[in-house]
mmCIF file with all atom_site columns, C-alpha atoms in Angstrom:
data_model
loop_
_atom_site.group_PDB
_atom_site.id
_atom_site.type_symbol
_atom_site.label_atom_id
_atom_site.label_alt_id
_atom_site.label_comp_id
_atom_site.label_asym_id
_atom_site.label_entity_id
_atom_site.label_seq_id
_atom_site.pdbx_PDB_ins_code
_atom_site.Cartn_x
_atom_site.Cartn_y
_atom_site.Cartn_z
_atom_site.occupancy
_atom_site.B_iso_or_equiv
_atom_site.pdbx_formal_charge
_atom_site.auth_seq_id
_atom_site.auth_comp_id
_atom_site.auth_asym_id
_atom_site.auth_atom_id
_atom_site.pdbx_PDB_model_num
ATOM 1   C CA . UNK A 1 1   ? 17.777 43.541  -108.301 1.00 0.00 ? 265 UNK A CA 1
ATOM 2   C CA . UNK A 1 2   ? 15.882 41.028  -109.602 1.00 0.00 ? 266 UNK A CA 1
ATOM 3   C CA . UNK A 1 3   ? 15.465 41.428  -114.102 1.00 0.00 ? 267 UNK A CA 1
ATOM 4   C CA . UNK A 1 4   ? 12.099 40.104  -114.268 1.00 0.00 ? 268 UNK A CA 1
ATOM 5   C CA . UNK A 1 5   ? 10.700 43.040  -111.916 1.00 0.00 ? 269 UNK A CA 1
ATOM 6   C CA . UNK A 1 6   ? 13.054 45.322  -113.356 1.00 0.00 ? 270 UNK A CA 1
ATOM 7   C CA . UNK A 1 7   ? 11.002 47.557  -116.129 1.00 0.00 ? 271 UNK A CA 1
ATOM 8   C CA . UNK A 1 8   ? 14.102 48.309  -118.145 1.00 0.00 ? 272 UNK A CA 1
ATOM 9   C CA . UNK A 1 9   ? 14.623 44.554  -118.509 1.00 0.00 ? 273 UNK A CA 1
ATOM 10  C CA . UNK A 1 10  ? 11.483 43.906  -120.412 1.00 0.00 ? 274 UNK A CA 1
ATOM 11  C CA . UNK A 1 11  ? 11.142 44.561  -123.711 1.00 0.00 ? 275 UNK A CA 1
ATOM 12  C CA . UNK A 1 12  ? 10.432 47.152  -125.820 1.00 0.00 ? 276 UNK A CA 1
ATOM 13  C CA . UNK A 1 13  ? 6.874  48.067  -125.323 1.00 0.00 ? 277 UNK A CA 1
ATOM 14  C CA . UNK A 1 14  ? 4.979  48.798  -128.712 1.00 0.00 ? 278 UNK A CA 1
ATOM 15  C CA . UNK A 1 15  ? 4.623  52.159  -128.015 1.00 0.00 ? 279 UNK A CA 1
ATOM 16  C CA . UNK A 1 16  ? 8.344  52.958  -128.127 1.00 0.00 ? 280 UNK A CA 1
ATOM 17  C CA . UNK A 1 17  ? 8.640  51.160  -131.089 1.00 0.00 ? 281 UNK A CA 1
ATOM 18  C CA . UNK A 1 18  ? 5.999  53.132  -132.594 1.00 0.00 ? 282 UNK A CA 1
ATOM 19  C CA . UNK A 1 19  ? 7.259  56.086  -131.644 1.00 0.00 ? 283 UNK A CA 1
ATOM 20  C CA . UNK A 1 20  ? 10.467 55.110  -133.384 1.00 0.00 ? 284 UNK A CA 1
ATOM 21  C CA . UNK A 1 21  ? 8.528  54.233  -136.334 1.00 0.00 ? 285 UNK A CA 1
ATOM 22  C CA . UNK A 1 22  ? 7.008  56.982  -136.472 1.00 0.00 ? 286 UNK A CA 1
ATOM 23  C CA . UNK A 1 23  ? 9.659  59.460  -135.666 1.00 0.00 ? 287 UNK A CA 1
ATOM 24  C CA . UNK A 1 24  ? 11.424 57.790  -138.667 1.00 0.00 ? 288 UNK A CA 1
ATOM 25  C CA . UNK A 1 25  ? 8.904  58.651  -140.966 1.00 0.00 ? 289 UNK A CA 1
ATOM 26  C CA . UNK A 1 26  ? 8.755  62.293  -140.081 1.00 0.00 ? 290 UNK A CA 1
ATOM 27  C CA . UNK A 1 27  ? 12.126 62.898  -140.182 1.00 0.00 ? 291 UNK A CA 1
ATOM 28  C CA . UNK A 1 28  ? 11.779 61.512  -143.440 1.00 0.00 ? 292 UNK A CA 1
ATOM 29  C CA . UNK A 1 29  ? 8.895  63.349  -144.886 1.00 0.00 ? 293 UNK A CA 1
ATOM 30  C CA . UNK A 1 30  ? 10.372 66.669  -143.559 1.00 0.00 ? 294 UNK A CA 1
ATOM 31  C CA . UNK A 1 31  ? 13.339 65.476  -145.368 1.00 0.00 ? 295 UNK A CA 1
ATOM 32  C CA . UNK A 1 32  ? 11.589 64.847  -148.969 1.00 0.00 ? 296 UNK A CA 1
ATOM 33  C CA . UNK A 1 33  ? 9.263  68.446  -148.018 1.00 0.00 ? 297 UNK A CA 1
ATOM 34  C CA . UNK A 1 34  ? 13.134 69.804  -147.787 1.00 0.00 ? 298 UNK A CA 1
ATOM 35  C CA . UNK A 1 35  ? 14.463 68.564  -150.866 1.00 0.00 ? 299 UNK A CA 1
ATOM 36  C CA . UNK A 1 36  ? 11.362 69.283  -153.083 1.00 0.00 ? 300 UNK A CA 1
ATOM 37  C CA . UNK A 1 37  ? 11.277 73.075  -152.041 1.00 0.00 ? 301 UNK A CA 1
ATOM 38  C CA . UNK A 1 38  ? 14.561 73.351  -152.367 1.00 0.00 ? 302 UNK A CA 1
ATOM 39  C CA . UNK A 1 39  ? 14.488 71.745  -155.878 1.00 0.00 ? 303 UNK A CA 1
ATOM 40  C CA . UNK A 1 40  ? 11.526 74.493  -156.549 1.00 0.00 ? 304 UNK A CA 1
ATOM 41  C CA . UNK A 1 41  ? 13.732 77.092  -155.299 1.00 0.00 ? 305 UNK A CA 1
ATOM 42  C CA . UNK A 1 42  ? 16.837 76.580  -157.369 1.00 0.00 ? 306 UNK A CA 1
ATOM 43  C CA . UNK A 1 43  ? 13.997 76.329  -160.418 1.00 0.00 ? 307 UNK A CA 1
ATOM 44  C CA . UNK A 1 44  ? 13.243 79.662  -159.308 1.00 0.00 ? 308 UNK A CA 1
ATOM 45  C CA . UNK A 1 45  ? 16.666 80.589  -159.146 1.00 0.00 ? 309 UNK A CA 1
ATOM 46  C CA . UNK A 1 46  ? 17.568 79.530  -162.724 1.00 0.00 ? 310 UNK A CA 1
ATOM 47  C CA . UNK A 1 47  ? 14.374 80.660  -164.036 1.00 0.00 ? 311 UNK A CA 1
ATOM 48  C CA . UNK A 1 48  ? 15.351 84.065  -162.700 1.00 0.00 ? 312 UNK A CA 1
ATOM 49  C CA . UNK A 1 49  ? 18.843 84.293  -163.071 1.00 0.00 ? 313 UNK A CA 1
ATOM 50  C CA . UNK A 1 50  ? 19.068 88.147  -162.748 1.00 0.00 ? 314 UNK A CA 1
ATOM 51  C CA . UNK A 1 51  ? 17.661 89.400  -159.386 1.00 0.00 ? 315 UNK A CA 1
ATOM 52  C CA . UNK A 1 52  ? 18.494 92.393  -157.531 1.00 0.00 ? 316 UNK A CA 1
ATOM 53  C CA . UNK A 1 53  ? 19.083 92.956  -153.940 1.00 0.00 ? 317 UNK A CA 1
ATOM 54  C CA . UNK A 1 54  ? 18.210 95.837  -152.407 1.00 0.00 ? 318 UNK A CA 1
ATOM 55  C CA . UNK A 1 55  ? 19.925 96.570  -149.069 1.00 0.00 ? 319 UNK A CA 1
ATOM 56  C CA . UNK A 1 56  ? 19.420 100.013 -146.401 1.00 0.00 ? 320 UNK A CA 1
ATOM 57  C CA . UNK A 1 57  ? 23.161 100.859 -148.104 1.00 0.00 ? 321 UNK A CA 1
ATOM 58  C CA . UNK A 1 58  ? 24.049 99.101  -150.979 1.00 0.00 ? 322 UNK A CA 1
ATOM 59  C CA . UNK A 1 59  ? 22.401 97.368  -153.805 1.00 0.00 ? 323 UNK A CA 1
ATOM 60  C CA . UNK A 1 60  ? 24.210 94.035  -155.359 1.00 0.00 ? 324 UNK A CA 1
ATOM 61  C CA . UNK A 1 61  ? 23.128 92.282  -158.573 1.00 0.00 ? 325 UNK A CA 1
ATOM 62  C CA . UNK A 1 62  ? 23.925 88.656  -158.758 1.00 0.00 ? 326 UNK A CA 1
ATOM 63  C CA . UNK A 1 63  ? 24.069 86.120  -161.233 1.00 0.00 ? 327 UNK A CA 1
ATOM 64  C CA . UNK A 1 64  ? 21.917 82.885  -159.616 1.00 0.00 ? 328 UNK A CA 1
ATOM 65  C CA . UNK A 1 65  ? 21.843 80.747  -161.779 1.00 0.00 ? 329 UNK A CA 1
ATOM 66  C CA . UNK A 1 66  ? 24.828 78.585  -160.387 1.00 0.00 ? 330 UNK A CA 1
ATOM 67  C CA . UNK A 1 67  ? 23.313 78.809  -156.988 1.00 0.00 ? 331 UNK A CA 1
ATOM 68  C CA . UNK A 1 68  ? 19.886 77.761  -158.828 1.00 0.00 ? 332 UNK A CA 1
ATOM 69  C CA . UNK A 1 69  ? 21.486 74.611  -160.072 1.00 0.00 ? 333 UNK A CA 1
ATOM 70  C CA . UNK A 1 70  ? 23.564 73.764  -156.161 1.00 0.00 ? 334 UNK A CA 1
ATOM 71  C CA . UNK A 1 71  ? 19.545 74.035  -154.656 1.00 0.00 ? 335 UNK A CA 1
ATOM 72  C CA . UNK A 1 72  ? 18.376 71.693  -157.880 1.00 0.00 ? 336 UNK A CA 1
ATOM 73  C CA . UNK A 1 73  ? 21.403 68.758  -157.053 1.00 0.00 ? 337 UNK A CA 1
ATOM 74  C CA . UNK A 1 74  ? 20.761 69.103  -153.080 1.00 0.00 ? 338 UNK A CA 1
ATOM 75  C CA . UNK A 1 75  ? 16.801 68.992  -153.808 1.00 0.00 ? 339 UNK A CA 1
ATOM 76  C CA . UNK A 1 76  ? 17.289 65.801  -155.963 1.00 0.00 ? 340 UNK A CA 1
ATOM 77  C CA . UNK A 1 77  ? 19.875 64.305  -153.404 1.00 0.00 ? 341 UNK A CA 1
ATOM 78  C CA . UNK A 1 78  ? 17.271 65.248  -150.064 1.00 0.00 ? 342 UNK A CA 1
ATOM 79  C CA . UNK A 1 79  ? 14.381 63.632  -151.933 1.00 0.00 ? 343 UNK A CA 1
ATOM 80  C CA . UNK A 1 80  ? 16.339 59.879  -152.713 1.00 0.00 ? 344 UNK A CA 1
ATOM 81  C CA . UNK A 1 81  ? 17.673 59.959  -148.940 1.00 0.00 ? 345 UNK A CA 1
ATOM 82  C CA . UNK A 1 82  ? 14.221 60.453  -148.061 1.00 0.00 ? 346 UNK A CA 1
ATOM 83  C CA . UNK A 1 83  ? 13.154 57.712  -150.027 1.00 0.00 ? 347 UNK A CA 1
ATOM 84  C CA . UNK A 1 84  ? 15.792 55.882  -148.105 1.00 0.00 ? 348 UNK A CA 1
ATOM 85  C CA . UNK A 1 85  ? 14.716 56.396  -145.195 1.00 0.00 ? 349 UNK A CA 1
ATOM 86  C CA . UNK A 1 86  ? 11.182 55.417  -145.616 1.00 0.00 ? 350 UNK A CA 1
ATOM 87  C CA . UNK A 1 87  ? 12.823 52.251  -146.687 1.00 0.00 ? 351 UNK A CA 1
ATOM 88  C CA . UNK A 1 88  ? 14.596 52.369  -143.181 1.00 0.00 ? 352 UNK A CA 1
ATOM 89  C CA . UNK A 1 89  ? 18.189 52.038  -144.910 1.00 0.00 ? 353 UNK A CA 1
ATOM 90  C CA . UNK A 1 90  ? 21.182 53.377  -142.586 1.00 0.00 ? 354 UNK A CA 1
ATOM 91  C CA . UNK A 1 91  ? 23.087 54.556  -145.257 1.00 0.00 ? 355 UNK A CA 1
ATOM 92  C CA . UNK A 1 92  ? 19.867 57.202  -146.017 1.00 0.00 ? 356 UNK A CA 1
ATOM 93  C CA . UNK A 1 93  ? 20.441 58.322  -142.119 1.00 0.00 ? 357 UNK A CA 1
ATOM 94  C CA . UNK A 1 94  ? 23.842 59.123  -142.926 1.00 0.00 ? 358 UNK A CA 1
ATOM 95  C CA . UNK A 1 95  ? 22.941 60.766  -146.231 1.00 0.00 ? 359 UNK A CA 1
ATOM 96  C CA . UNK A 1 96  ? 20.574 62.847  -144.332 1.00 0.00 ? 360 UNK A CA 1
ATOM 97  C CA . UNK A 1 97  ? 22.413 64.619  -141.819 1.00 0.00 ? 361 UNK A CA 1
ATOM 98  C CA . UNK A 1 98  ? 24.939 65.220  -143.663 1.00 0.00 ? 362 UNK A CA 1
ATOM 99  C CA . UNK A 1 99  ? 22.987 66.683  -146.737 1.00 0.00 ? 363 UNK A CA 1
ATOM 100 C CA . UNK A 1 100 ? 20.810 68.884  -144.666 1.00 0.00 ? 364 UNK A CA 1
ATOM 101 C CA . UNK A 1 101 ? 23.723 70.432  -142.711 1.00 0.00 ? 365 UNK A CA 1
ATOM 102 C CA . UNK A 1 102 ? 24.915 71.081  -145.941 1.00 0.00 ? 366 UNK A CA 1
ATOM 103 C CA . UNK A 1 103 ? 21.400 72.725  -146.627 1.00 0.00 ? 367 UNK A CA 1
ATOM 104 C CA . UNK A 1 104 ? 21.697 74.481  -143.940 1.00 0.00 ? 368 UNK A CA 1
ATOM 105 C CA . UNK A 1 105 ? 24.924 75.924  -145.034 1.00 0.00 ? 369 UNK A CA 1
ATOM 106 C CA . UNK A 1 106 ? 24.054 76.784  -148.415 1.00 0.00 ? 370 UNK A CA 1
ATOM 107 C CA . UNK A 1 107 ? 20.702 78.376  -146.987 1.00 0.00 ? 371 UNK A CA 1
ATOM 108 C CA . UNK A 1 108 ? 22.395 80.902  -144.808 1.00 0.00 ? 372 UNK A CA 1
ATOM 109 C CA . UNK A 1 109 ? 24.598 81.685  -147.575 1.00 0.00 ? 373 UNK A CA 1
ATOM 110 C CA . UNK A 1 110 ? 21.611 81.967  -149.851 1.00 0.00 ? 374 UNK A CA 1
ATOM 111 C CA . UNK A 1 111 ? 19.836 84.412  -147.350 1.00 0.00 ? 375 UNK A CA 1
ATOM 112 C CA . UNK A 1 112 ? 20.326 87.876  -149.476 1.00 0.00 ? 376 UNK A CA 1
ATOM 113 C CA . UNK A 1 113 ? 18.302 86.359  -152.537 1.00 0.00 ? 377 UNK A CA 1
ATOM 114 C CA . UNK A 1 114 ? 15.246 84.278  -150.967 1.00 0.00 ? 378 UNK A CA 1
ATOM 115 C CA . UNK A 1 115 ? 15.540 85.442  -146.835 1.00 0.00 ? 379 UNK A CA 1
ATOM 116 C CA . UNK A 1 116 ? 12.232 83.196  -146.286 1.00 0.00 ? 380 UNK A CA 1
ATOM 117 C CA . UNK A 1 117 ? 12.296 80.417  -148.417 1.00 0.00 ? 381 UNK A CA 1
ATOM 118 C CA . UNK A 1 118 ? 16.118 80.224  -146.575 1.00 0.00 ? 382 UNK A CA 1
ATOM 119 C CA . UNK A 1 119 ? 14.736 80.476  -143.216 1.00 0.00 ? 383 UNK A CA 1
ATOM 120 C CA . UNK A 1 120 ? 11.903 77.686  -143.411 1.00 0.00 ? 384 UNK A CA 1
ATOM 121 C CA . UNK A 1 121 ? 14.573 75.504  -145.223 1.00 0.00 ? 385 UNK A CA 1
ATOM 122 C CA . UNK A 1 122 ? 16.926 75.876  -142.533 1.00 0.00 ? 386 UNK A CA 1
ATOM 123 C CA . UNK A 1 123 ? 14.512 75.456  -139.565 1.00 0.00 ? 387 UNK A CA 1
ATOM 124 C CA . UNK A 1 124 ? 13.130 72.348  -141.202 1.00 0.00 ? 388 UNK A CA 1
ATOM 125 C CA . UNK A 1 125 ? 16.638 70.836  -141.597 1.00 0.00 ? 389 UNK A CA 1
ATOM 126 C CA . UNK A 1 126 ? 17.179 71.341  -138.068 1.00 0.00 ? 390 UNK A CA 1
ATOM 127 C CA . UNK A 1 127 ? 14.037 69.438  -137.188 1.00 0.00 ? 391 UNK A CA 1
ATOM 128 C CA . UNK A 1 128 ? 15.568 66.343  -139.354 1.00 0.00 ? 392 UNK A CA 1
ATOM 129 C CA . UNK A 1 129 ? 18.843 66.368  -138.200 1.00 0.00 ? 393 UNK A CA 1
ATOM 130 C CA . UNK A 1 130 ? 17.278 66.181  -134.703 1.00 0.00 ? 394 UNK A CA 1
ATOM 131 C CA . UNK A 1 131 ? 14.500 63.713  -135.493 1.00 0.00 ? 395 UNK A CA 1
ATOM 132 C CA . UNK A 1 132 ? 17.140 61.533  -137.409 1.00 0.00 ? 396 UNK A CA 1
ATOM 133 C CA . UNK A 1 133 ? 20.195 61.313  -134.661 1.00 0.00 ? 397 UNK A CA 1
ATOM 134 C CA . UNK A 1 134 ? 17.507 60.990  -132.240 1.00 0.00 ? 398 UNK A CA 1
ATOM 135 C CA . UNK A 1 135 ? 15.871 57.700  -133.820 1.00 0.00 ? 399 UNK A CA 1
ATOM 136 C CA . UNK A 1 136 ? 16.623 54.630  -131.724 1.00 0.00 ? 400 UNK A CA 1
ATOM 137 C CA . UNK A 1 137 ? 16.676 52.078  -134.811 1.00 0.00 ? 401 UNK A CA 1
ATOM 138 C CA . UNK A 1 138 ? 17.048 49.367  -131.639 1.00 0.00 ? 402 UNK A CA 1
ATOM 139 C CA . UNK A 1 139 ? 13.865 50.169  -131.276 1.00 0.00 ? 403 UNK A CA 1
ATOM 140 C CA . UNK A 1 140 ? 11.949 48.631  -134.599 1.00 0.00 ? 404 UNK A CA 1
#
């Protein structure tokens, strides 16, 4: 087949490109949304250090204030590789997944103390790990 009539030979038509673009800068502004309400959380957290759970058959009282302070650091961390990536660095892409799958993680674990704050926190980190891998940075 002949490249010039080809439409995958051609290049890269601005739309693409600013769909890349643009999915970029979501991923990163879910990212720094992420980070700053999980920073809020872990103030709430520490703030509130004894909290009781109420379950149908048991009732648990836990000391948050060390899980306060893991939400503060990955809040902090989330909002500079969101900066990153707004810069378009690939180092903040790498910082990103991994640092909200490890949101994720400490979300589910966190579920007994804040079940909704958990919930949106994980859902959005699943929308940036998707938007994220899914950037074509060939594409800018």
């Amino acid at each position: 087949m002949d490249m010039t009539t080809h439409p995958e030979s051609r290049t890269t038509s601005p739309v693409k490109q600013g769909f890349a673009a643009g999915t970029s800068l979501a991923a990163a502004i879910l990212l720094l949304t992420v980070g700053v309400i999980s920073f809020f959380q872990g103030i709430a957290a520490v703030a509130s250090d004894d909290l009781l759970v109420i379950g149908v058959q048991y009732t648990y009282q836990f000391d948050t204030t060390a899980w306060g302070w893991i939400h503060i650091v990955l809040g902090v961390v989330l909002v500079i590789s969101a900066i990153g990536l707004m810069t378009g660095a690939t180092w903040a892409r790498v910082v990103a997944v991994c640092i909200a799958a490890l949101s994720i993680l400490a979300n589910f674990l966190w579920l007994p103390y804040y079940p909704l704050w958990s919930i949106l926190i994980i859902a959005l980190d699943v929308v940036v790990i998707w938007a994220v891998t899914t950037w074509d940075t060939a594409r800018d």
